[in-house]
CSV table of C-alpha atoms in Angstrom, one decimal:
chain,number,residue,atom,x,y,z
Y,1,UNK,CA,-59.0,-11.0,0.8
Y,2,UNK,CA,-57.0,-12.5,3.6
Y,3,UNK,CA,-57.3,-15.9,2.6
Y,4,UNK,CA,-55.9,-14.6,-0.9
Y,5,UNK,CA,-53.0,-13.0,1.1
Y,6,UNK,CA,-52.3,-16.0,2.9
Y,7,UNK,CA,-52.2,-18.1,-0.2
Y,8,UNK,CA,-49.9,-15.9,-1.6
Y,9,UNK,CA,-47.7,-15.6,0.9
Y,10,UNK,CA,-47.5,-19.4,1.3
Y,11,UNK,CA,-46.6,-20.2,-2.3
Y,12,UNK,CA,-43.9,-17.2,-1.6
Y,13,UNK,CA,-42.5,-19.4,1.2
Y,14,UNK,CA,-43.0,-22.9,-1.2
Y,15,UNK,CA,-40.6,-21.7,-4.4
Y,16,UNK,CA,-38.4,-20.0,-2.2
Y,17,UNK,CA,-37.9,-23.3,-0.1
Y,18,UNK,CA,-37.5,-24.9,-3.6
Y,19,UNK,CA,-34.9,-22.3,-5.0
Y,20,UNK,CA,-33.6,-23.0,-2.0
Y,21,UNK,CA,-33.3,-26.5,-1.5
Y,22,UNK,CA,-30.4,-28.7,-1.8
Y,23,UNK,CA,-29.7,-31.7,-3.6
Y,24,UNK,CA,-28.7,-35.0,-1.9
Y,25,UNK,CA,-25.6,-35.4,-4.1
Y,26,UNK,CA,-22.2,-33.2,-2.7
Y,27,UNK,CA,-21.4,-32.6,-6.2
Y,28,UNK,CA,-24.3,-31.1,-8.2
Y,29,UNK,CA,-24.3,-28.7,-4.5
Y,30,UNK,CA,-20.9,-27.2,-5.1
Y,31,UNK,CA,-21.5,-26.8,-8.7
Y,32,UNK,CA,-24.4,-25.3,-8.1
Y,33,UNK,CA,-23.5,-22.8,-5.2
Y,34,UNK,CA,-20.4,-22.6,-6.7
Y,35,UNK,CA,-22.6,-21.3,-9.7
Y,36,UNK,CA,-24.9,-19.4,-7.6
Y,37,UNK,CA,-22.4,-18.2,-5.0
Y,38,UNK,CA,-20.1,-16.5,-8.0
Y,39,UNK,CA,-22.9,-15.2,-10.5
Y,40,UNK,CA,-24.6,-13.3,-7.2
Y,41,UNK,CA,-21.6,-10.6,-7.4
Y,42,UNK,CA,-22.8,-9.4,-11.3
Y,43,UNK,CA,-25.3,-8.0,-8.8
Y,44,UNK,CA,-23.4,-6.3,-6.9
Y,45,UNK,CA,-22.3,-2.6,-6.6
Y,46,UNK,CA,-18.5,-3.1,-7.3
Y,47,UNK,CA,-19.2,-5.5,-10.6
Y,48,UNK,CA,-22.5,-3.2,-12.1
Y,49,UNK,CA,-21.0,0.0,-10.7
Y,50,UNK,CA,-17.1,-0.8,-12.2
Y,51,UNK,CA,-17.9,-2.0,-15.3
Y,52,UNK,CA,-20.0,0.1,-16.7
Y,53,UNK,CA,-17.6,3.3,-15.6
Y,54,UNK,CA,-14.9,1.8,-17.3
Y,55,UNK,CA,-16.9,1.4,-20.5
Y,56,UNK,CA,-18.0,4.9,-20.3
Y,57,UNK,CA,-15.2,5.8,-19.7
Y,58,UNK,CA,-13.0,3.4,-22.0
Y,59,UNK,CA,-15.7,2.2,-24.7
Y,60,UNK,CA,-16.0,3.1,-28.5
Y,61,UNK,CA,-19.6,5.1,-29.4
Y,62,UNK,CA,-23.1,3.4,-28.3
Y,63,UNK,CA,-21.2,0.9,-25.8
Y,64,UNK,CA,-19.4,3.7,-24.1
Y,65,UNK,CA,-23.0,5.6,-23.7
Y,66,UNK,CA,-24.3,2.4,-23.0
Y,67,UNK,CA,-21.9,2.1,-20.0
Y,68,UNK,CA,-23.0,5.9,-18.8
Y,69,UNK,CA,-26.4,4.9,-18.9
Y,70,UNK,CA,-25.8,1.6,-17.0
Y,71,UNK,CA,-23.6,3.6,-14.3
Y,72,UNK,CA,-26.5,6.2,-13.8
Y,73,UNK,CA,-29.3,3.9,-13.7
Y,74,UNK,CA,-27.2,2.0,-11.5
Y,75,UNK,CA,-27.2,4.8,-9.1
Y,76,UNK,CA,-30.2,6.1,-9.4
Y,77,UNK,CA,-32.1,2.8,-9.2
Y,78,UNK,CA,-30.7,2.5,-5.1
Y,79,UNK,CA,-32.3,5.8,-4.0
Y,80,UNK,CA,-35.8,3.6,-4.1
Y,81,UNK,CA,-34.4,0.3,-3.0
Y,82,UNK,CA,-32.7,2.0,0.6
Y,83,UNK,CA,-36.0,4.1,1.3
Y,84,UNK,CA,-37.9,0.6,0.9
Y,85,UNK,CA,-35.6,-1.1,2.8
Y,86,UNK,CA,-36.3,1.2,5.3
Y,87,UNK,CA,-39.8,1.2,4.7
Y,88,UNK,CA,-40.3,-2.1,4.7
Y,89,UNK,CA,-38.2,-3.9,7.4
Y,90,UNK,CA,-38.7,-7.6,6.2
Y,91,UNK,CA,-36.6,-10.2,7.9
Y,92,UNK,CA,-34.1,-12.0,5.5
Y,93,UNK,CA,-35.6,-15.6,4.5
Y,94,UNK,CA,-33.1,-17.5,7.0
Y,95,UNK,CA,-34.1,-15.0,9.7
Y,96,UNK,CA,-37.7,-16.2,9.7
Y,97,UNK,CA,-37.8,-19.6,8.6
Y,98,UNK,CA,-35.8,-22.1,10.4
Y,99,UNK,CA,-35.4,-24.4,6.9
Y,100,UNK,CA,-33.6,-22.0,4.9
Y,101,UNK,CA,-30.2,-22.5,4.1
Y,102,UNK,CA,-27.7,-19.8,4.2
Y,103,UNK,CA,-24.7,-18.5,2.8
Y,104,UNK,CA,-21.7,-18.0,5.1
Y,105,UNK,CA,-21.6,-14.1,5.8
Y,106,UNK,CA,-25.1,-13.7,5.2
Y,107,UNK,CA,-26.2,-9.6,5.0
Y,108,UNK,CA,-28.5,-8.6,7.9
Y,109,UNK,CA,-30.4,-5.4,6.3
Y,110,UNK,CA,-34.0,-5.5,5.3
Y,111,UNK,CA,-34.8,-8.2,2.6
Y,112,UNK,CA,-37.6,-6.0,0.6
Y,113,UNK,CA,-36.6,-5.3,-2.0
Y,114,UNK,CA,-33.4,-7.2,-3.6
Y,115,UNK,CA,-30.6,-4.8,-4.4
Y,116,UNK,CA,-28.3,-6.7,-6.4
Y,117,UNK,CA,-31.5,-7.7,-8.5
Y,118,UNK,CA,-31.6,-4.1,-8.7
Y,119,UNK,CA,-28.7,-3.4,-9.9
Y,120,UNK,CA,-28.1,-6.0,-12.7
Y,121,UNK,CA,-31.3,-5.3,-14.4
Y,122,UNK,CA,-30.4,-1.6,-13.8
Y,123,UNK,CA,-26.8,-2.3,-15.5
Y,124,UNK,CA,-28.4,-5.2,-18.0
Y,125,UNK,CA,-30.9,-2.8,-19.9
Y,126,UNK,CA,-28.5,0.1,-21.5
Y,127,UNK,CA,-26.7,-3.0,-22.9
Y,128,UNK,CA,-29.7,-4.4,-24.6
Y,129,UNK,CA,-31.0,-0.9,-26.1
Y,130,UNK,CA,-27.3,-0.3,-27.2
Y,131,UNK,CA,-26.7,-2.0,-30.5
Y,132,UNK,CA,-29.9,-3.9,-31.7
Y,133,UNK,CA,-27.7,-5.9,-34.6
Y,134,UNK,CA,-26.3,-7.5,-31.7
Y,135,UNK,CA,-29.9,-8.4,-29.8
Y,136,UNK,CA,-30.2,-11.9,-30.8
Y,137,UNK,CA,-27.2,-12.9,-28.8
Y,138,UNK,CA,-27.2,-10.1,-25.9
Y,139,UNK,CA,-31.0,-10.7,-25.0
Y,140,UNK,CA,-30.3,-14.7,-24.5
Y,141,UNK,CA,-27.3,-13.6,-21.9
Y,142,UNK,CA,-29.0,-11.2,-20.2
Y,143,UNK,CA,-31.9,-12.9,-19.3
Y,144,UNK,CA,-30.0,-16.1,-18.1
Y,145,UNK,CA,-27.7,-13.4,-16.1
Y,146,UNK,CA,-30.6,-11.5,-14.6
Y,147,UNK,CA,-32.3,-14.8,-14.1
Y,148,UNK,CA,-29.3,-16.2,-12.5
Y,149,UNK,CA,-28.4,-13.4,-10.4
Y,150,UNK,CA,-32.2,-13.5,-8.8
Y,151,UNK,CA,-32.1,-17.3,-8.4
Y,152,UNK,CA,-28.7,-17.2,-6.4
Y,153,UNK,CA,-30.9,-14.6,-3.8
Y,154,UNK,CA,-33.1,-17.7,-3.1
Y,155,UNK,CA,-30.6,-20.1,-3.2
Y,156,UNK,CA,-28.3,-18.5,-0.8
Y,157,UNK,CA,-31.3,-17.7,1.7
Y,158,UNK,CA,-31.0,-13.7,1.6
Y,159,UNK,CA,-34.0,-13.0,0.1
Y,160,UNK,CA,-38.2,-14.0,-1.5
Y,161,UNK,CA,-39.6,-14.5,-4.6
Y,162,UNK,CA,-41.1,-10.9,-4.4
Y,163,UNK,CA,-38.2,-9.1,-3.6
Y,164,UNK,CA,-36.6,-10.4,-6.4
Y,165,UNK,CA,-39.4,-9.2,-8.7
Y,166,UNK,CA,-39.2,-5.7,-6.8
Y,167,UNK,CA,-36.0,-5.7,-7.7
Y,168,UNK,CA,-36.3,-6.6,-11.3
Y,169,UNK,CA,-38.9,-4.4,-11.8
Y,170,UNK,CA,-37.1,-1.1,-9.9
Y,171,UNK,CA,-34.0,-1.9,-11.8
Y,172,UNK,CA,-36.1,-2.5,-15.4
Y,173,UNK,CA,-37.8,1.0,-14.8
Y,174,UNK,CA,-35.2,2.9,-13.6
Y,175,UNK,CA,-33.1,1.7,-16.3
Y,176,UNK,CA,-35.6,2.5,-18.8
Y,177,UNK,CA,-36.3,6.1,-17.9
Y,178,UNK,CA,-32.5,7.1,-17.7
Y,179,UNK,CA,-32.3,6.1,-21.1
Y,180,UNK,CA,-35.5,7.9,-22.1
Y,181,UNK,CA,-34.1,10.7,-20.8
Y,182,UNK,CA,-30.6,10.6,-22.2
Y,183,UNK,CA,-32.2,10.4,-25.6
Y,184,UNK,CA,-33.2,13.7,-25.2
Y,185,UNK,CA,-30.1,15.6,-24.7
């Protein structure tokens, strides 16, 4: 069992050092971390927890509910996420491994699990579920976005492979049961 642990942990440690890594040309590194270093924000509360109130608020029938949904899963989904946090106190990838490169302003705060993966696939489901004529082209998006937003954790240092799949999967489930339940009223 602990050499099964150990092997997990250390291919952890080898695709977060390659998410992470840089290339030797300056300009494919500030496209890319230009990329990365603007797509991280979808995750964040004041792009998942803006939009979707102002298209519940704002929005014509399912993408106005959709938006509700996306606020309130939003929400909800951080209840978990700050009692794992505290749960869990993981250092940050460039706190424990010297060869990790950072972002400038790096958050200090536990790195299990990823709350900006969190909250995009929180905000990213209601969307989907919302007009299924319109699923060939939203599904594409969303998984390059909630892709993208989980890559740019690795690639800015902040956080592992499996916080970013605790993430995903909080934010999926949360997501999911808030719209469950909204069905029923």
């Amino acid at each position: 069992m602990v050499n099964v642990v150990f092997w997990a942990l250390t291919q952890e440690q080898r695709l977060l050092l390659w998410a992470n890594r840089r290339s030797a040309h300056r300009a494919v590194n500030r496209l890319l971390g230009g990329w990365l270093g603007t797509v991280t924000h979808a995750g964040g509360a004041t792009f998942t927890l803006a939009t979707a109130l102002l298209c519940g608020l704002f929005a014509p029938g399912v993408w106005g509910t959709a938006g509700w949904q996306a606020f309130a899963a939003t929400i909800i989904s951080h209840i978990p996420v700050a009692i794992m946090k505290r749960k869990f106190s993981r250092l940050r990838p460039y706190q424990a491994l010297s060869s990790v490169h950072v972002c400038k302003n790096p958050l200090r705060d536990s790195s299990f699990p990823s709350g900006h993966t969190t909250a995009i696939f929180a905000w990213l489901l209601p969307w989907l579920v919302a007009e299924t004529a319109m699923l060939p082209i939203i599904v594409p998006a969303a998984i390059v976005l909630g892709v993208s937003v989980g890559w740019s954790r690795m690639y800015l240092g902040l956080h592992y492979p499996s916080d970013i799949a605790a993430g995903a999967i909080i934010g999926s489930f949360v997501s999911l049961s808030v719209s469950a339940a909204w069905s029923l009223f």
